[in-house]
mmCIF file of C-alpha atoms and ligand atoms in Angstrom:
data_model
loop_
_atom_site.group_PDB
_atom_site.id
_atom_site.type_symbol
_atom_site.label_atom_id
_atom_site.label_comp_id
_atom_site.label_asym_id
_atom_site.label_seq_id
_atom_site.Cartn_x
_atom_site.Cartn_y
_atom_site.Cartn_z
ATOM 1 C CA UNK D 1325 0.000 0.000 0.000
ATOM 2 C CA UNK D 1326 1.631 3.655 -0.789
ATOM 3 C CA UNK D 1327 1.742 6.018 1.466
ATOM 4 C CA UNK D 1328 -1.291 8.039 0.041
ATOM 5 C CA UNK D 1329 -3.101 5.236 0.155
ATOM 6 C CA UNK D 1330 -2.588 4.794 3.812
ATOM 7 C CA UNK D 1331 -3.072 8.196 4.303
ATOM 8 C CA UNK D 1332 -6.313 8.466 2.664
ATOM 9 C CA UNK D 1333 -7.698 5.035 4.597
ATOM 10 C CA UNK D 1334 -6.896 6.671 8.244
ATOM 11 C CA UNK D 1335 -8.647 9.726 7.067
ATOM 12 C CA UNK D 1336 -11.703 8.037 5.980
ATOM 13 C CA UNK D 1337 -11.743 5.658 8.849
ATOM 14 C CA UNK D 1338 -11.641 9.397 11.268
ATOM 15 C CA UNK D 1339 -14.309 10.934 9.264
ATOM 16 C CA UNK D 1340 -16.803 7.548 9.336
ATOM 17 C CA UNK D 1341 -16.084 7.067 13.332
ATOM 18 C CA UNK D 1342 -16.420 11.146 14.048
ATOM 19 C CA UNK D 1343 -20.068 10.532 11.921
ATOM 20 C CA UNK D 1344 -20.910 6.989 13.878
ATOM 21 C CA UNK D 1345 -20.047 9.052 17.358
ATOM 22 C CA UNK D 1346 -22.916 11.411 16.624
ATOM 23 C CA UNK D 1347 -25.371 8.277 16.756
ATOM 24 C CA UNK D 1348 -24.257 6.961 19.391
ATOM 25 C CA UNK D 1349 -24.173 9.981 21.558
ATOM 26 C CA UNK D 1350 -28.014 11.329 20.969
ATOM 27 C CA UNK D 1351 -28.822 10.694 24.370
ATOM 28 C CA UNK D 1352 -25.183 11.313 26.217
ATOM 29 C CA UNK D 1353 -25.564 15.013 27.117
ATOM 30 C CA UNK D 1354 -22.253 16.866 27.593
ATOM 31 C CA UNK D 1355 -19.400 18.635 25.167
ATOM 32 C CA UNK D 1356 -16.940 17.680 22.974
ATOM 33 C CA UNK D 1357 -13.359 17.266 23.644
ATOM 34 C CA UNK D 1358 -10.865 17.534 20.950
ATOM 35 C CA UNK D 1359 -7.441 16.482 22.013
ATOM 36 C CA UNK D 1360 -5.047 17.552 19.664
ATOM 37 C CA UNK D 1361 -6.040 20.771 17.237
ATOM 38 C CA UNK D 1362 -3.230 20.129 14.447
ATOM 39 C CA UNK D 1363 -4.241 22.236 11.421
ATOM 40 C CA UNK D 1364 -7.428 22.216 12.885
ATOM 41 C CA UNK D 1365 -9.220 19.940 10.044
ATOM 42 C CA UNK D 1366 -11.181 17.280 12.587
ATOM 43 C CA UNK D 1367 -11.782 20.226 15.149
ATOM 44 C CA UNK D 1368 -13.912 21.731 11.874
ATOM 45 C CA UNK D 1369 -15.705 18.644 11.077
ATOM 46 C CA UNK D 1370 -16.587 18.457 14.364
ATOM 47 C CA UNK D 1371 -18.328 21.667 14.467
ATOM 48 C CA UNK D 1372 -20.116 20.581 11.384
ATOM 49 C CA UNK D 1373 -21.160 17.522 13.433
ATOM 50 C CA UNK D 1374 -21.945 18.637 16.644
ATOM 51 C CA UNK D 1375 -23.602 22.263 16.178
ATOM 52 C CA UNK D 1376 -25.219 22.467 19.790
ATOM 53 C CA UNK D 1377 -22.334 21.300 21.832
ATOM 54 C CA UNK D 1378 -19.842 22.999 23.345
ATOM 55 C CA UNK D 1379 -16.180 21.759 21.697
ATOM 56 C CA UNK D 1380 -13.624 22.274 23.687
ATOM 57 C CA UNK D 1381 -10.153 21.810 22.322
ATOM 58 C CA UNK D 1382 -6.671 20.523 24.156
ATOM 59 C CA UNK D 1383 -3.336 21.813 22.193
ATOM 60 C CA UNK D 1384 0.058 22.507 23.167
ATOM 61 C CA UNK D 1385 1.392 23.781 20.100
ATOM 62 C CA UNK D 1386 -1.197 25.866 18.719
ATOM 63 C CA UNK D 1387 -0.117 26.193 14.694
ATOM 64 C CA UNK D 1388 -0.892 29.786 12.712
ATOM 65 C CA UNK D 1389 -3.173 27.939 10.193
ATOM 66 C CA UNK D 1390 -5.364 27.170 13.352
ATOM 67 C CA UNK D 1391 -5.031 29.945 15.647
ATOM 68 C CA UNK D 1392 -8.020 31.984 15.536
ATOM 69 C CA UNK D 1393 -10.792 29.070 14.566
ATOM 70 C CA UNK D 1394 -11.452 28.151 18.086
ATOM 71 C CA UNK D 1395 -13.596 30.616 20.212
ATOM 72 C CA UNK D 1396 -10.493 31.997 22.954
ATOM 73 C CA UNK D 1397 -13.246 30.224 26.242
ATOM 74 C CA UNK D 1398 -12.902 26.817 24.129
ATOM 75 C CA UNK D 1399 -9.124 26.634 24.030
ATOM 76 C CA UNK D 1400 -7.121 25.109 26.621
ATOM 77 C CA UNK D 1401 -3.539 25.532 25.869
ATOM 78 C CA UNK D 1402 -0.560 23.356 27.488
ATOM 79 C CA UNK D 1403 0.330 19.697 27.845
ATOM 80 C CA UNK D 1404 -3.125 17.521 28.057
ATOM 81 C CA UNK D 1405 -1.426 15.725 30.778
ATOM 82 C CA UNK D 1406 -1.470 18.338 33.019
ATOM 83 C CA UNK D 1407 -4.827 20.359 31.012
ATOM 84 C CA UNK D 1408 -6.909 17.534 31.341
ATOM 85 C CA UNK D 1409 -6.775 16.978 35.025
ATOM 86 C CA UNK D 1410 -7.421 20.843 35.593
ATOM 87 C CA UNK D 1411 -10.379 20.627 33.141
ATOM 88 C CA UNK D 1412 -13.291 19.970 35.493
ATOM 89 C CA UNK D 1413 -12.406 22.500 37.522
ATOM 90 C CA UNK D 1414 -11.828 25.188 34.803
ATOM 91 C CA UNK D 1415 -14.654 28.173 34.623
ATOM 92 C CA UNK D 1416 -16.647 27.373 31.392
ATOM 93 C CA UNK D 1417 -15.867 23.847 31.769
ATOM 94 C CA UNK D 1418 -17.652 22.759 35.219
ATOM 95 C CA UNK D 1419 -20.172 20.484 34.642
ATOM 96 C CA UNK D 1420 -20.971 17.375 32.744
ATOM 97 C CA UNK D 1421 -17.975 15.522 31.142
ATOM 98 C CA UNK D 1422 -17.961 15.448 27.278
ATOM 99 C CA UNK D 1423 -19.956 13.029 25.732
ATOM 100 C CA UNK D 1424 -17.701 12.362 23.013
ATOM 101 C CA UNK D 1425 -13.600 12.313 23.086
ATOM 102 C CA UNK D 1426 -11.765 12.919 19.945
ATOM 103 C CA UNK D 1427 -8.031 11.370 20.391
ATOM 104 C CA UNK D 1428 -5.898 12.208 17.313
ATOM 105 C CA UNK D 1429 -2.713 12.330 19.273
ATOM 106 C CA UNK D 1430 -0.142 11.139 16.971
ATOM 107 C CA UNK D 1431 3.083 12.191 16.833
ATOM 108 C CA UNK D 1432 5.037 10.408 15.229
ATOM 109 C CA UNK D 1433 6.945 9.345 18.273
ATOM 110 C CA UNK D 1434 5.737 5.619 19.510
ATOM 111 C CA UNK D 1435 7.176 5.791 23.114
ATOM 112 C CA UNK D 1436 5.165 9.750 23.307
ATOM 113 C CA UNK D 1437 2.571 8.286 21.670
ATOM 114 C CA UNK D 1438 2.052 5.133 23.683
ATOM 115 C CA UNK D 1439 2.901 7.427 27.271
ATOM 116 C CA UNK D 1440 0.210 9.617 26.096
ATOM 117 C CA UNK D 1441 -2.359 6.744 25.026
ATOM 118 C CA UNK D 1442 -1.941 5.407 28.215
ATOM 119 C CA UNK D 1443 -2.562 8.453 30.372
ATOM 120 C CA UNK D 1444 -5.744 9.045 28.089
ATOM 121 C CA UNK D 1445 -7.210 5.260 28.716
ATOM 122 C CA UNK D 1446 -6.672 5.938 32.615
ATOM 123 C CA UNK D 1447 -8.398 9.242 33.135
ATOM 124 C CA UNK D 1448 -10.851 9.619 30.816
ATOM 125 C CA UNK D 1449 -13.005 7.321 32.173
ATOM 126 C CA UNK D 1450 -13.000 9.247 35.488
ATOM 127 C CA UNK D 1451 -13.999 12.544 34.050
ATOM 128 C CA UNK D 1452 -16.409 11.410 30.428
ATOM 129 C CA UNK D 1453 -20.519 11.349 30.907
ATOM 130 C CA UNK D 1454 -21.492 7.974 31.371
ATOM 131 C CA UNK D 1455 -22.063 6.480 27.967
ATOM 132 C CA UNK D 1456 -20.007 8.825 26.465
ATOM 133 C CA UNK D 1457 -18.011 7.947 23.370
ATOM 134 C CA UNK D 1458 -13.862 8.007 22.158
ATOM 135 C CA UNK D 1459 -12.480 8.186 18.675
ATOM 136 C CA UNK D 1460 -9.050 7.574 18.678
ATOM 137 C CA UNK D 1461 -6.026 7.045 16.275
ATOM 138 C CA UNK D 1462 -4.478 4.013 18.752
ATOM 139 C CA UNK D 1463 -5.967 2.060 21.295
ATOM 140 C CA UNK D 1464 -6.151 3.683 25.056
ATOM 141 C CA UNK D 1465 -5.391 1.224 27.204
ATOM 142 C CA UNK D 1466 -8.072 0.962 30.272
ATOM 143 C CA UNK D 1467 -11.369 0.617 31.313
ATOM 144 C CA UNK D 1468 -12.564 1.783 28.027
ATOM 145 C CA UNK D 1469 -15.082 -0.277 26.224
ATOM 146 C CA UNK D 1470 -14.119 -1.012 22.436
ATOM 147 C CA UNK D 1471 -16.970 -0.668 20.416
ATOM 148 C CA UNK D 1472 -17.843 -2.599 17.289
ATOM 149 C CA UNK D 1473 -16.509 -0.182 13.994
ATOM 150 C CA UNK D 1474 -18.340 0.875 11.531
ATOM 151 C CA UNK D 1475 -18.964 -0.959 8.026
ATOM 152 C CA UNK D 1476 -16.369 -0.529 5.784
ATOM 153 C CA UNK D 1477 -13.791 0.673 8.571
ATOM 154 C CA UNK D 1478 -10.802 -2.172 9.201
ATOM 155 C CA UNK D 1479 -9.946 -3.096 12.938
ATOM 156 C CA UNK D 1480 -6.756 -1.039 13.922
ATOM 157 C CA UNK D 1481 -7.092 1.743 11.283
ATOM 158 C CA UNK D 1482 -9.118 4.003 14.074
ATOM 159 C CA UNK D 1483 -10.890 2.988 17.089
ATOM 160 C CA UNK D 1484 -14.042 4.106 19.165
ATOM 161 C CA UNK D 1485 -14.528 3.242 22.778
ATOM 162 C CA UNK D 1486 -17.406 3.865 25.088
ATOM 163 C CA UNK D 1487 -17.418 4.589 29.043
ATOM 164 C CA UNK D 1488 -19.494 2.219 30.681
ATOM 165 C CA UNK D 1489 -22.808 3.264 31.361
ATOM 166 C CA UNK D 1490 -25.335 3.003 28.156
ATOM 167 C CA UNK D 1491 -23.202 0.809 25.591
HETATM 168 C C1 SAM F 1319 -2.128 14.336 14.658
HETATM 169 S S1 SAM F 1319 -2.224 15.974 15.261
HETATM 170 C C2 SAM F 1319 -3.963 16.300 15.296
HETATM 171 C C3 SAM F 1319 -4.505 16.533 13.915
HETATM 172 C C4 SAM F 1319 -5.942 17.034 13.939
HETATM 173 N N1 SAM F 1319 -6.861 15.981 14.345
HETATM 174 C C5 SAM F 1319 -6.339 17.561 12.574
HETATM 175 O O1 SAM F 1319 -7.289 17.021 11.963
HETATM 176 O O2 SAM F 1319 -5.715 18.508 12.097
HETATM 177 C C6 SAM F 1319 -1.850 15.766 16.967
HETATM 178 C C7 SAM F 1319 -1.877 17.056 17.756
HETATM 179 O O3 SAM F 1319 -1.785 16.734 19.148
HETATM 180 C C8 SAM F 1319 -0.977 17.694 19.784
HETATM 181 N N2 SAM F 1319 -0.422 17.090 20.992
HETATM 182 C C9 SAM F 1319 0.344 15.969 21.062
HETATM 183 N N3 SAM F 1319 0.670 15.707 22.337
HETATM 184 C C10 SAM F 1319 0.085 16.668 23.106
HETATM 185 C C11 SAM F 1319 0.056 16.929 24.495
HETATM 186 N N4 SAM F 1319 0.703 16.154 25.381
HETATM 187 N N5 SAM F 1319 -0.646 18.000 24.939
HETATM 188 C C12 SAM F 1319 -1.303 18.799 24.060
HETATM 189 N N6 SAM F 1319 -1.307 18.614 22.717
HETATM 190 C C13 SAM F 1319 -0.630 17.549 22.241
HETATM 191 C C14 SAM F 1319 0.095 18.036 18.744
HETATM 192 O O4 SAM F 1319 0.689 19.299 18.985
HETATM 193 C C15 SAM F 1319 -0.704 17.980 17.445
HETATM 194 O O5 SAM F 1319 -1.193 19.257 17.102
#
């Protein structure tokens, strides 16, 4: 397989998993997390998706392209490690946990990677609404439910998880 070929599948796999997430969050109340902004392209299509809920993005490394697309209340800048555990108590962000977790962490770096996939799988499902839902580009290792992918979408090319509670 070339490399745009592999490209092109983990994009498509993202896009049909960020669509299946709405589904299977209609009844999960709560906001959107997006953990890792990049250029800001899933961040967008998650607007698209989720037009009533609050997204609330996690980036250290905010890039120019997509500096200015998230509202300044939405945009929690620093190391998620340390972010995320300050989250619940943040102004703006008290309340219910997200309902859906977008995890597009790569970087490129398998021992970062894996740390950081490993810290995810431990605390989200402390702080998510019950029943709430994770796309992510690697498994989270945890208490995480996998959930079954969607048609179409190969096992290990992107990976949704529930919290226990309505899946
Ligand atoms: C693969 S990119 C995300 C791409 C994005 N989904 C898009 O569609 O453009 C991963 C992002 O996670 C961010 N990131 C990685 N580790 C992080 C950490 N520990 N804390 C905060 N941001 C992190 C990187 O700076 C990078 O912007």
């Amino acid at each position: 397989m070339s490399r745009l070929d592999s490209f092109l599948r983990r994009l498509t796999a993202q896009h049909v998993c960020l669509g299946a997430c709405v589904r299977l969050v209609e009844t999960v109340p709560g906001p959107v997390w997006e953990l890792g902004l990049g250029s800001g392209r899933s961040y967008d299509h998650l607007c698209h998706l989720f037009p009533a809920r609050d997204i609330q993005v996690f980036e250290h490394r905010v890039s120019e392209d997509a500096a200015g697309m998230v509202p300044p209340d939405q945009m929690i800048i620093g190391d998620m490690r340390e972010t995320l555990a300050n989250a619940a108590g943040r102004p703006g962000l008290a309340g219910a946990g997200p309902a859906v977790v977008h995890a597009d962490i790569g970087s490129g770096n398998d021992i970062v990677d894996a740390e950081l996939a490993n810290f995810l799988g431990g605390m989200l499902p402390a702080v998510m609404a019950p029943g709430g839902v994770v796309a992510a580009d690697r498994p989270l290792p945890g208490k995480l439910n996998p959930l079954p992918l969607p048609g179409g979408i190969a096992a290990g090319r992107y990976f949704l998880l529930s919290n226990p509670g309505l899946h």
